[in-house]
Each structure stands twice: as structure tokens, then as C-alpha cells.
Amino acid sequence: MSADTMIVQAAAKATETNPVLNISIFLAFVAVTLIVVIRAGRNNRSAADYYTGGRSFTGPQNGFAIAGDYLSAASFLGIVGAIAISGYDGFLYSIGFLVAWLVALLLVAELMRNTGKYTMADVLSFRLKQGPVRVAAATTTLAVCFFYLLAQMAGAGGLVSLLLGINDKLGQSVVVVVVGGLMILYVLIGGMKGTTWVQIIKAFLLIIGAFAMTIWVLAINGFNFSALLDSAVAASISKPAEAILVPGLKYGHNPLDFISLAIALVLGTAGLPHVLMRFYTVPSAKEARRSVVWAIWLIGAFYLFTLVLGFGAAALVGADVIAAAPGGVNSAAPLLSLALGGPLLLGFISAIAFATILAVVAGITITAATSFAHDIYMSVIKKGKGDPDSEVKVARRTVIVIGILAIAGGIGVQGQNIAFLVALAFAVAASANLPTILYSLFWRGFTTRGAVWSMYGGLAAAMILIVFSPVFSGTPTSMFGAGVNFAWFPLSNPGIVSIPIGFFLGWLGSVTSTRKEDPLLAAEMSVRSLTGHGAEKAVEH
């Protein structure tokens, strides 16, 4: 019997699960959260209630919700798997995501909360021409949200093969439909308030589950992290085995590719609309700061847990078994839970994985629906004179449309390489949204032309470079496989090129603009964003 055959058989044995138990735990979570969403949704009486939960959440509550929004399936399943397979290079994802969060907080979080009302476009159009800026901001917001949604939905289908024992495309498609239907239900019934409570519950379960597994792995190794690393090295399949503890195992052949990815991750987070929108759910700038402190501790602790869980999976399950499992690299955390606590712990971790996907897609969906209803329908089509009730109705209909598109897209990319979707979401956020946000907040000479050029130019640059990169064609892991090759851009992530293009176009459009913006509005925005003075006027409606 060959070594490859033995590895596949070991993977098959390791992934023997109890689908009934997993589904039961997942249904229990759905039942509890639906009850919470229905109760929360009873109080949705106005646009502010639906979009921002009536700004009724405390700092700690919003901190948990931010953590729930930020810690997606990629953070839990993807990073643990990356560390298990690639060691040190995998942990760079944890570092990148955490540093990205700090950048978002230091540069934009409180400033945007003081200036805006419901969406990112509120800030960008504060002192610029409303129509073109809102349409451009809504376009980039919808682009980021759609690709992020598509990746999450496709990930849901991919996880099913491991967690529920469903290996055929039809079964995975059914699960994508179920996840999409639940997402639509959560957002329609609960609005931002219901979605936030789902995020809080999910964040609590995820952090508790990760903490319990971390303690368990450390206990097996006598609470000695060095002993854990020695065990991971002993089980390593890399040559030499110690390669998992030093840089270069994954990105040594092309460091520029990693630098480009890191730039997109670190800067893209500060432009992710669904993360920024979280700061509008608290009643004051003080509570926004409190929520930031809670979120930093929760997110930072979780990423430390991923280090232990990743090397724990490498030591107790084995990188070869993880790679051969149906879920591939994403199966590391579930397989580790199976090795630690058997089917019961696997069922709990499986439910958390699905809860993570559900909560994140709900948060992204309400952000996209809010952007369309508030920025395009209310502000552009109705020119700010529409009825708030009709605005909420448009938002609800948009939720259904976005949900159907996400379901169709998620089914369409089953079995494909979906890494490019996540890369595109971060690259668009960093290339189109972030330059405009920073220029709007910090440069009084910024103009409407600069904003429009920056957003559309950054969006186009990111998308064009992604399409003509190796993630679409030219390699065995590309979307179209190695048989098709139209790639001329050598990097898998365009951030190192498209982000400077976004900043350059924002500057060029502003300095060549013949129409200068109102300096009084620029001064008012500067005072409001930095001090919070007058911020309540931005949130009263």
C-alpha cells in the first residue's frame, strides 16, 4: 500500500462524523438565534432602528458584535489550517488581520462615527457633491460586499463535505440555499438589532470554543508551548521538519506576493463597509471608544488562540491528513476538535463554523442593503425627500435580491478556487474605499472629481489585475485551471499596485478639478470628526 493511499485512508477515518449530531447542534443554534432576532425585530419602528439598531448598544455589546463581524470563517477555519500546513507563514495571516484592525481604529473608526449617520457614503459626501459621490461609494460598497458574500456562501458549501458528510454538488448547493435563506430571514426580521445580537452570540461561542480547545491542546503538552512546537515539528512533513517554525515555507518563492497580500489585508480592513458600519450602532463617541477596547482584547486573544490551535492540529492530526481531507486546509480546526473531544466537540465546533458564516453574511447583507436604500434610493433618486418608511421597504427588498444573487453565485463557484473572491474584496476596499476615506477626513483640498476618480479607478484597477492574475488562470489552483492561461500580472493580490493607483487618482482628480469644494464645510467636517461636536446632528433624523 502506497504512502498516499494510507494518508487518504487516514483522512477518511479522521473525518468520520456524526451528521445527525452536527445538524442537531446547528438547528439548536438557529432556533435560539431566530427567537432572539424575532424579539429584537419587534422594536424596529424607524430607519435608525433598522439600520443601526436604534444606536442602543453599549460599548461591551458592540465590542462583541465587532469581534463577531471581524472574525469570519476565514479567521477561524482558514488561519488555523494555514498555520497547521504552513507554520510560521500561516501565522502571518493572524498578525496581518490584527494589525489591520489597529490601523482601522487609529485612522478612521471614531472619525467616521462622529461624521456619519448610516453608511460610509455619509462621510464621503459630507462636503462633496452628493449625487456622484454617493453612487460611487454605493458601487464600491456593493462590490466589496458581494464578493465577500460569495466567498462566505461558497465556503459554507465546501465545509459541508466535512461537517455533515455530504460530498455531492447537489447536497452542497442545498446547504448554500439554506444558509442564504436563513441570512435573508435574519436581516428581514431583525434588521441591524437582530443581526447584532446574532453577532454577539456567535462571537461568544466562537471565543469560548477556541479558548476551550486552546487550553485542551496546551494541557496535553503540559502547558508548555515549546513542547507543543516540538510535537508539531515531529509530525511535520516539510523538509526540513523545522521549516514550519521559520519564515519562507509558503511565501519564500515570491516574497513580493506576500507583501502585496499583507498591504491589502492591513489597509483593506479600514475600508470594509460592514466593519465600519458597526460604529454607528452606539449612542456616543465614548461608547464607540469602549467598544473598540473590548474588540481589541477579544480579537487579539482569539488570534493568539489560532497559534496554539494551528500547531495543535499539525501535531495531533498531521498536515498530510488535513490536506487530504474533503475540506482541505479548512478542515484543520474541525479535525482537531474531533481528535480532542470526539463527535460531540466536533458537533459544537461545526455549529460554530456555520454560525460564523451565518452571522458574517447577515452583517454584510444589511450593509449592502443599507447602502443601496440610503445612498442611491433615498439620497440620489429621491434627493433626500423620500419617506423613511419607504426607504426601509426598499432596504428589505434589496436584502432579498442580494440574498438570491449570493445564493446563485455561491452555487456557481462550488468546487472552484474561491481565494480570489476574498482577495478581491480586500483589494477593492483598500484600493477604492480607503484612499477616499482618508482624503475626505484629512485633506481639505480633496474634491468631488478626486473622490469619483479614486473610487471608480481603484475598483477598476483591482478587478482588472485580479482577472489577469494567476488566481484566474495559468496554474493548477487557478479558477480556470492550468489549461487556460491569460494571466499577465504576476501577483495573486493586486494591492501593491492598485492601492497606490487609488491614492494617485484621488490626488490627480483633486488638483485638476476646476470646481473647488466649500471650505466652511471642510472645516465643519474636520471639527466634527476630531471632537465629536455636532455629531448628534448627523445621527438625528
Coordinates of N, CA, C and O in Angstrom, one line a residue, residues 401-534:
V401 N -33.0 40.5 -2.9 CA -32.3 40.5 -4.2 C -30.9 40.0 -3.9 O -30.3 39.2 -4.6
I402 N -30.2 40.7 -2.9 CA -28.8 40.4 -2.6 C -28.7 38.9 -2.2 O -27.8 38.2 -2.6
G403 N -29.6 38.4 -1.4 CA -29.6 37.1 -0.9 C -29.7 36.1 -2.0 O -29.0 35.1 -2.1
I404 N -30.6 36.3 -3.0 CA -30.8 35.4 -4.1 C -29.5 35.4 -5.0 O -29.1 34.4 -5.5
L405 N -28.9 36.6 -5.2 CA -27.7 36.7 -6.0 C -26.6 36.0 -5.3 O -25.8 35.3 -6.0
A406 N -26.5 36.1 -4.0 CA -25.4 35.4 -3.3 C -25.6 33.9 -3.3 O -24.6 33.2 -3.4
I407 N -26.8 33.4 -3.2 CA -27.1 32.0 -3.3 C -26.7 31.5 -4.7 O -26.0 30.5 -4.8
A408 N -27.1 32.2 -5.7 CA -26.8 31.7 -7.1 C -25.3 31.8 -7.3 O -24.7 30.8 -7.9
G409 N -24.6 32.8 -6.8 CA -23.2 32.9 -7.0 C -22.5 31.8 -6.2 O -21.5 31.2 -6.7
G410 N -22.9 31.6 -5.0 CA -22.3 30.6 -4.1 C -22.4 29.2 -4.7 O -21.5 28.4 -4.7
I411 N -23.6 28.9 -5.3 CA -23.7 27.6 -6.0 C -22.9 27.5 -7.3 O -22.2 26.5 -7.6
G412 N -22.7 28.7 -8.0 CA -22.0 28.7 -9.2 C -20.5 28.5 -9.0 O -19.8 27.9 -9.9
V413 N -19.9 28.9 -7.8 CA -18.5 28.7 -7.6 C -18.1 27.5 -6.8 O -17.0 27.4 -6.3
Q414 N -19.1 26.6 -6.6 CA -18.8 25.4 -5.8 C -17.7 24.6 -6.5 O -17.7 24.4 -7.7
G415 N -16.7 24.2 -5.7 CA -15.6 23.4 -6.2 C -14.5 24.3 -6.8 O -13.5 23.7 -7.3
Q416 N -14.7 25.6 -7.0 CA -13.7 26.5 -7.6 C -12.8 27.0 -6.5 O -13.1 27.0 -5.3
N417 N -11.7 27.6 -7.0 CA -10.8 28.3 -6.1 C -11.4 29.6 -5.7 O -11.6 30.5 -6.5
I418 N -11.8 29.8 -4.4 CA -12.6 31.0 -4.1 C -11.6 32.0 -3.4 O -12.1 33.0 -2.9
A419 N -10.3 31.7 -3.3 CA -9.4 32.7 -2.7 C -9.5 34.0 -3.4 O -9.3 35.1 -2.7
F420 N -9.7 34.0 -4.7 CA -9.7 35.3 -5.4 C -10.8 36.2 -5.0 O -10.7 37.4 -5.0
L421 N -11.9 35.6 -4.5 CA -13.1 36.4 -4.0 C -12.7 37.2 -2.8 O -13.0 38.4 -2.7
V422 N -12.1 36.6 -1.8 CA -11.6 37.3 -0.6 C -10.6 38.3 -0.9 O -10.6 39.5 -0.5
A423 N -9.6 37.9 -1.8 CA -8.6 38.9 -2.2 C -9.2 40.1 -2.9 O -8.8 41.2 -2.7
L424 N -10.2 39.8 -3.7 CA -10.8 40.9 -4.4 C -11.6 41.9 -3.5 O -11.5 43.1 -3.6
A425 N -12.2 41.3 -2.5 CA -13.0 42.1 -1.5 C -12.0 43.1 -0.8 O -12.3 44.3 -0.7
F426 N -10.9 42.5 -0.3 CA -9.9 43.3 0.4 C -9.2 44.3 -0.5 O -9.0 45.5 -0.1
A427 N -8.9 43.9 -1.7 CA -8.2 44.7 -2.6 C -9.1 45.9 -3.1 O -8.6 47.0 -3.1
V428 N -10.4 45.6 -3.3 CA -11.3 46.7 -3.7 C -11.5 47.7 -2.5 O -11.4 48.9 -2.7
A429 N -11.6 47.2 -1.3 CA -11.8 48.0 -0.1 C -10.6 48.9 0.1 O -10.7 50.1 0.4
A430 N -9.4 48.3 -0.1 CA -8.1 49.1 0.1 C -7.9 50.1 -1.1 O -7.3 51.2 -0.8
S431 N -8.2 49.7 -2.3 CA -7.9 50.5 -3.4 C -8.9 51.6 -3.7 O -8.6 52.7 -4.1
A432 N -10.2 51.3 -3.5 CA -11.3 52.2 -3.8 C -11.8 53.0 -2.6 O -12.0 54.2 -2.7
N433 N -12.0 52.3 -1.5 CA -12.6 53.0 -0.3 C -11.6 53.8 0.5 O -11.9 54.9 0.9
L434 N -10.5 53.1 0.9 CA -9.6 53.7 1.9 C -9.0 55.1 1.4 O -9.0 56.0 2.2
P435 N -8.5 55.2 0.1 CA -8.0 56.5 -0.3 C -9.0 57.6 -0.1 O -8.7 58.7 0.3
T436 N -10.2 57.3 -0.6 CA -11.3 58.4 -0.5 C -11.6 58.7 1.0 O -11.8 59.9 1.3
I437 N -11.7 57.7 1.8 CA -12.0 58.0 3.3 C -10.9 58.8 3.9 O -11.2 59.9 4.5
L438 N -9.6 58.5 3.7 CA -8.5 59.2 4.3 C -8.4 60.7 3.7 O -8.2 61.6 4.4
Y439 N -8.6 60.8 2.4 CA -8.6 62.1 1.8 C -9.7 63.0 2.3 O -9.5 64.2 2.6
S440 N -10.9 62.4 2.4 CA -12.1 63.1 2.9 C -11.9 63.6 4.3 O -12.2 64.7 4.7
L441 N -11.3 62.8 5.2 CA -11.1 63.1 6.6 C -9.9 64.1 6.8 O -10.0 64.9 7.8
F442 N -8.9 64.0 6.0 CA -7.6 64.7 6.4 C -7.1 65.7 5.4 O -6.2 66.4 5.7
W443 N -7.7 65.8 4.2 CA -7.2 66.7 3.2 C -8.3 67.6 2.7 O -9.3 67.2 2.1
R444 N -8.2 68.9 3.1 CA -9.2 69.9 2.8 C -9.3 70.2 1.3 O -10.3 70.7 0.8
G445 N -8.2 69.9 0.6 CA -8.2 70.2 -0.9 C -8.9 69.1 -1.7 O -8.9 69.2 -2.9
F446 N -9.4 68.1 -1.1 CA -10.0 66.9 -1.8 C -11.3 67.4 -2.5 O -12.1 68.2 -1.9
T447 N -11.5 66.9 -3.7 CA -12.7 67.4 -4.4 C -13.6 66.2 -4.9 O -13.2 65.1 -4.8
T448 N -14.8 66.6 -5.4 CA -15.7 65.5 -5.9 C -15.1 64.7 -7.0 O -15.2 63.5 -7.0
R449 N -14.4 65.4 -7.9 CA -13.7 64.7 -9.0 C -12.7 63.7 -8.5 O -12.6 62.5 -8.9
G450 N -11.9 64.1 -7.5 CA -10.9 63.2 -6.9 C -11.6 62.0 -6.3 O -11.1 60.9 -6.4
A451 N -12.7 62.2 -5.6 CA -13.4 61.1 -4.9 C -13.9 60.1 -6.0 O -13.7 58.9 -5.8
V452 N -14.5 60.6 -7.0 CA -15.1 59.7 -8.0 C -14.0 59.0 -8.8 O -14.1 57.8 -9.0
W453 N -12.9 59.7 -9.2 CA -11.8 59.0 -9.9 C -11.2 58.0 -9.0 O -10.8 56.9 -9.4
S454 N -11.0 58.3 -7.7 CA -10.3 57.4 -6.8 C -11.2 56.1 -6.6 O -10.6 55.0 -6.7
M455 N -12.5 56.2 -6.4 CA -13.3 55.0 -6.2 C -13.5 54.2 -7.4 O -13.2 53.0 -7.4
Y456 N -13.8 54.8 -8.5 CA -14.0 54.0 -9.8 C -12.7 53.5 -10.3 O -12.6 52.4 -10.7
G457 N -11.6 54.3 -10.2 CA -10.3 53.9 -10.7 C -9.7 52.8 -9.8 O -9.2 51.8 -10.4
G458 N -9.8 52.9 -8.5 CA -9.3 51.9 -7.6 C -10.1 50.6 -7.8 O -9.5 49.5 -7.8
L459 N -11.4 50.7 -8.0 CA -12.2 49.5 -8.2 C -11.8 48.8 -9.5 O -11.6 47.6 -9.6
A460 N -11.7 49.6 -10.6 CA -11.4 49.0 -11.9 C -10.0 48.4 -11.9 O -9.7 47.3 -12.4
A461 N -9.0 49.1 -11.3 CA -7.6 48.6 -11.2 C -7.6 47.3 -10.5 O -6.9 46.3 -11.0
A462 N -8.2 47.2 -9.3 CA -8.2 45.9 -8.6 C -8.8 44.8 -9.3 O -8.3 43.7 -9.4
M463 N -10.0 45.0 -9.9 CA -10.7 44.0 -10.6 C -9.9 43.5 -11.9 O -9.8 42.3 -12.2
I464 N -9.4 44.5 -12.7 CA -8.7 44.1 -13.9 C -7.4 43.3 -13.5 O -7.2 42.2 -14.2
L465 N -6.7 43.7 -12.5 CA -5.4 43.0 -12.2 C -5.7 41.6 -11.6 O -5.0 40.7 -11.9
I466 N -6.8 41.5 -10.9 CA -7.2 40.2 -10.3 C -7.6 39.2 -11.5 O -7.2 38.1 -11.5
V467 N -8.4 39.7 -12.4 CA -8.8 38.9 -13.6 C -7.6 38.4 -14.4 O -7.6 37.2 -14.8
F468 N -6.6 39.2 -14.5 CA -5.4 38.8 -15.3 C -4.2 38.3 -14.4 O -3.1 38.5 -14.8
S469 N -4.6 37.8 -13.2 CA -3.5 37.3 -12.3 C -3.6 35.8 -12.3 O -4.6 35.2 -12.8
P470 N -2.7 35.1 -11.6 CA -2.7 33.6 -11.5 C -3.9 33.1 -10.8 O -4.1 31.9 -10.9
V471 N -4.7 33.9 -10.0 CA -5.8 33.3 -9.3 C -6.9 32.9 -10.3 O -7.8 32.2 -10.0
F472 N -6.9 33.5 -11.5 CA -7.9 33.2 -12.5 C -7.5 32.2 -13.5 O -8.3 31.3 -13.9
S473 N -6.2 32.2 -13.9 CA -5.7 31.3 -15.0 C -4.2 31.0 -14.8 O -3.5 31.8 -14.2
G474 N -3.8 29.9 -15.5 CA -2.4 29.7 -15.6 C -1.7 28.7 -14.6 O -0.6 28.3 -14.9
T475 N -2.4 28.4 -13.5 CA -1.8 27.5 -12.6 C -2.9 26.4 -12.2 O -4.1 26.6 -12.5
P476 N -2.4 25.2 -11.7 CA -3.4 24.2 -11.3 C -4.5 24.6 -10.3 O -5.6 24.1 -10.3
T477 N -4.2 25.6 -9.5 CA -5.1 26.1 -8.5 C -5.9 27.3 -8.9 O -6.8 27.8 -8.2
S478 N -5.7 27.7 -10.2 CA -6.5 28.8 -10.7 C -7.9 28.5 -10.9 O -8.3 27.3 -11.0
M479 N -8.8 29.5 -11.0 CA -10.2 29.3 -11.2 C -10.5 28.5 -12.5 O -11.3 27.6 -12.5
F480 N -9.7 28.8 -13.6 CA -9.9 28.1 -14.8 C -8.9 27.0 -15.1 O -8.9 26.4 -16.1
G481 N -8.0 26.7 -14.1 CA -7.1 25.6 -14.2 C -5.9 26.0 -15.0 O -5.8 27.1 -15.5
A482 N -4.9 25.1 -15.1 CA -3.7 25.3 -15.8 C -3.9 25.3 -17.4 O -3.0 25.8 -18.1
G483 N -5.0 24.7 -17.8 CA -5.2 24.6 -19.3 C -5.5 25.9 -20.0 O -5.3 26.1 -21.2
V484 N -6.0 26.9 -19.2 CA -6.3 28.2 -19.7 C -5.3 29.2 -19.1 O -5.1 29.2 -17.9
N485 N -4.7 30.0 -19.9 CA -3.7 31.0 -19.4 C -3.8 32.3 -20.1 O -3.4 32.5 -21.3
F486 N -4.4 33.3 -19.5 CA -4.4 34.7 -20.0 C -3.9 35.6 -18.9 O -4.1 36.8 -18.9
A487 N -3.1 35.1 -18.0 CA -2.5 35.9 -16.9 C -1.3 36.6 -17.4 O -0.4 36.0 -17.9
W488 N -1.2 37.9 -17.2 CA 0.0 38.7 -17.4 C 0.5 39.4 -16.2 O 1.6 39.9 -16.1
F489 N -0.4 39.5 -15.2 CA 0.0 40.1 -13.9 C 0.5 39.0 -13.0 O -0.2 38.1 -12.7
P490 N 1.8 39.1 -12.5 CA 2.4 38.0 -11.8 C 2.0 37.7 -10.4 O 2.2 36.7 -9.8
L491 N 1.3 38.7 -9.7 CA 1.0 38.6 -8.3 C -0.4 38.1 -8.1 O -1.3 38.4 -8.9
S492 N -0.7 37.3 -7.0 CA -2.0 36.8 -6.7 C -2.9 37.9 -6.1 O -4.1 37.8 -6.2
N493 N -2.3 38.9 -5.5 CA -3.1 40.0 -5.0 C -2.6 41.3 -5.6 O -1.4 41.6 -5.6
P494 N -3.5 42.2 -6.1 CA -3.1 43.4 -6.8 C -2.8 44.6 -5.9 O -2.5 45.7 -6.3
G495 N -2.9 44.4 -4.5 CA -2.8 45.5 -3.6 C -1.6 46.4 -3.8 O -1.8 47.7 -3.7
I496 N -0.5 45.9 -4.0 CA 0.8 46.7 -4.1 C 0.7 47.6 -5.3 O 1.4 48.6 -5.3
V497 N -0.1 47.4 -6.3 CA -0.3 48.2 -7.5 C -1.6 49.0 -7.4 O -1.6 50.3 -7.6
S498 N -2.7 48.4 -7.1 CA -4.0 49.0 -7.2 C -4.2 50.1 -6.1 O -4.9 51.1 -6.3
I499 N -3.6 49.8 -4.9 CA -3.8 50.8 -3.8 C -3.1 52.1 -4.1 O -3.8 53.2 -4.0
P500 N -1.9 52.1 -4.6 CA -1.3 53.4 -5.0 C -2.0 54.1 -6.1 O -2.1 55.3 -6.2
I501 N -2.6 53.3 -7.1 CA -3.4 53.9 -8.1 C -4.6 54.6 -7.6 O -4.9 55.7 -8.0
G502 N -5.3 54.0 -6.6 CA -6.4 54.7 -6.0 C -6.0 56.0 -5.3 O -6.7 57.0 -5.5
F503 N -4.9 56.0 -4.6 CA -4.4 57.3 -4.0 C -4.0 58.3 -5.0 O -4.3 59.5 -4.9
F504 N -3.3 57.8 -6.1 CA -2.9 58.7 -7.1 C -4.0 59.4 -7.8 O -4.0 60.6 -8.1
L505 N -5.1 58.6 -8.2 CA -6.2 59.1 -8.9 C -7.0 60.1 -8.0 O -7.5 61.1 -8.6
G506 N -7.1 59.9 -6.7 CA -7.7 60.8 -5.8 C -7.0 62.2 -5.8 O -7.6 63.2 -5.8
W507 N -5.7 62.1 -5.8 CA -4.9 63.3 -5.8 C -5.0 64.0 -7.2 O -5.2 65.2 -7.2
L508 N -4.8 63.3 -8.3 CA -4.9 63.8 -9.6 C -6.2 64.5 -9.9 O -6.3 65.6 -10.4
G509 N -7.3 63.8 -9.5 CA -8.6 64.4 -9.8 C -8.8 65.6 -9.0 O -9.5 66.6 -9.5
S510 N -8.3 65.7 -7.8 CA -8.5 66.9 -7.0 C -7.7 68.1 -7.5 O -8.2 69.2 -7.5
V511 N -6.4 67.9 -7.9 CA -5.5 69.0 -8.3 C -5.9 69.5 -9.7 O -5.6 70.7 -10.0
T512 N -6.6 68.7 -10.5 CA -7.0 69.1 -11.8 C -8.5 69.6 -11.8 O -8.9 70.0 -12.9
S513 N -9.1 69.5 -10.7 CA -10.5 69.9 -10.7 C -10.7 71.4 -10.7 O -10.0 72.2 -10.0
T514 N -11.6 71.9 -11.6 CA -11.9 73.3 -11.7 C -12.9 73.8 -10.6 O -13.0 75.0 -10.3
R515 N -13.6 72.8 -10.0 CA -14.7 73.2 -9.0 C -14.1 72.8 -7.7 O -13.9 71.7 -7.3
K516 N -13.8 73.9 -6.9 CA -13.3 73.7 -5.5 C -14.5 73.5 -4.6 O -15.5 74.1 -4.7
E517 N -14.2 72.8 -3.5 CA -15.3 72.5 -2.5 C -15.4 73.6 -1.5 O -14.5 74.4 -1.3
D518 N -16.5 73.7 -0.8 CA -16.8 74.7 0.2 C -15.8 74.6 1.4 O -15.8 73.5 2.1
P519 N -15.0 75.6 1.7 CA -14.0 75.5 2.8 C -14.7 75.4 4.1 O -14.1 74.9 5.1
L520 N -15.9 76.1 4.2 CA -16.6 76.0 5.5 C -17.1 74.6 5.9 O -17.0 74.2 7.0
L521 N -17.5 73.9 4.9 CA -18.0 72.5 5.1 C -16.8 71.6 5.5 O -16.9 70.8 6.3
A522 N -15.6 71.9 4.8 CA -14.4 71.1 5.1 C -14.0 71.4 6.6 O -13.6 70.5 7.3
A523 N -14.1 72.7 7.0 CA -13.7 73.0 8.4 C -14.7 72.4 9.4 O -14.3 71.8 10.4
E524 N -16.0 72.4 9.0 CA -17.0 71.8 9.9 C -16.8 70.3 10.1 O -16.9 69.7 11.1
M525 N -16.5 69.6 8.9 CA -16.2 68.2 9.0 C -15.0 67.9 9.8 O -15.0 66.9 10.6
S526 N -14.0 68.7 9.7 CA -12.8 68.4 10.4 C -13.0 68.5 11.9 O -12.6 67.7 12.7
V527 N -13.7 69.6 12.4 CA -14.0 69.8 13.8 C -14.9 68.6 14.3 O -14.7 68.1 15.4
R528 N -16.0 68.3 13.5 CA -16.9 67.3 14.0 C -16.2 65.9 14.1 O -16.4 65.2 15.0
S529 N -15.4 65.6 13.1 CA -14.7 64.2 13.1 C -13.7 64.1 14.2 O -13.6 63.0 14.8
L530 N -13.0 65.2 14.5 CA -12.0 65.1 15.6 C -12.5 65.3 17.0 O -11.9 64.7 17.9
T531 N -13.6 66.1 17.1 CA -14.0 66.4 18.5 C -15.4 65.7 18.8 O -15.7 65.6 20.0
G532 N -16.1 65.4 17.8 CA -17.5 64.8 18.1 C -18.5 65.9 18.2 O -19.7 65.6 18.4
H533 N -18.1 67.2 18.2 CA -19.0 68.3 18.4 C -20.0 68.4 17.2 O -19.5 68.4 16.0
G534 N -21.2 68.3 17.4 CA -22.2 68.3 16.4 C -22.5 67.0 15.8 O -23.3 66.8 14.9

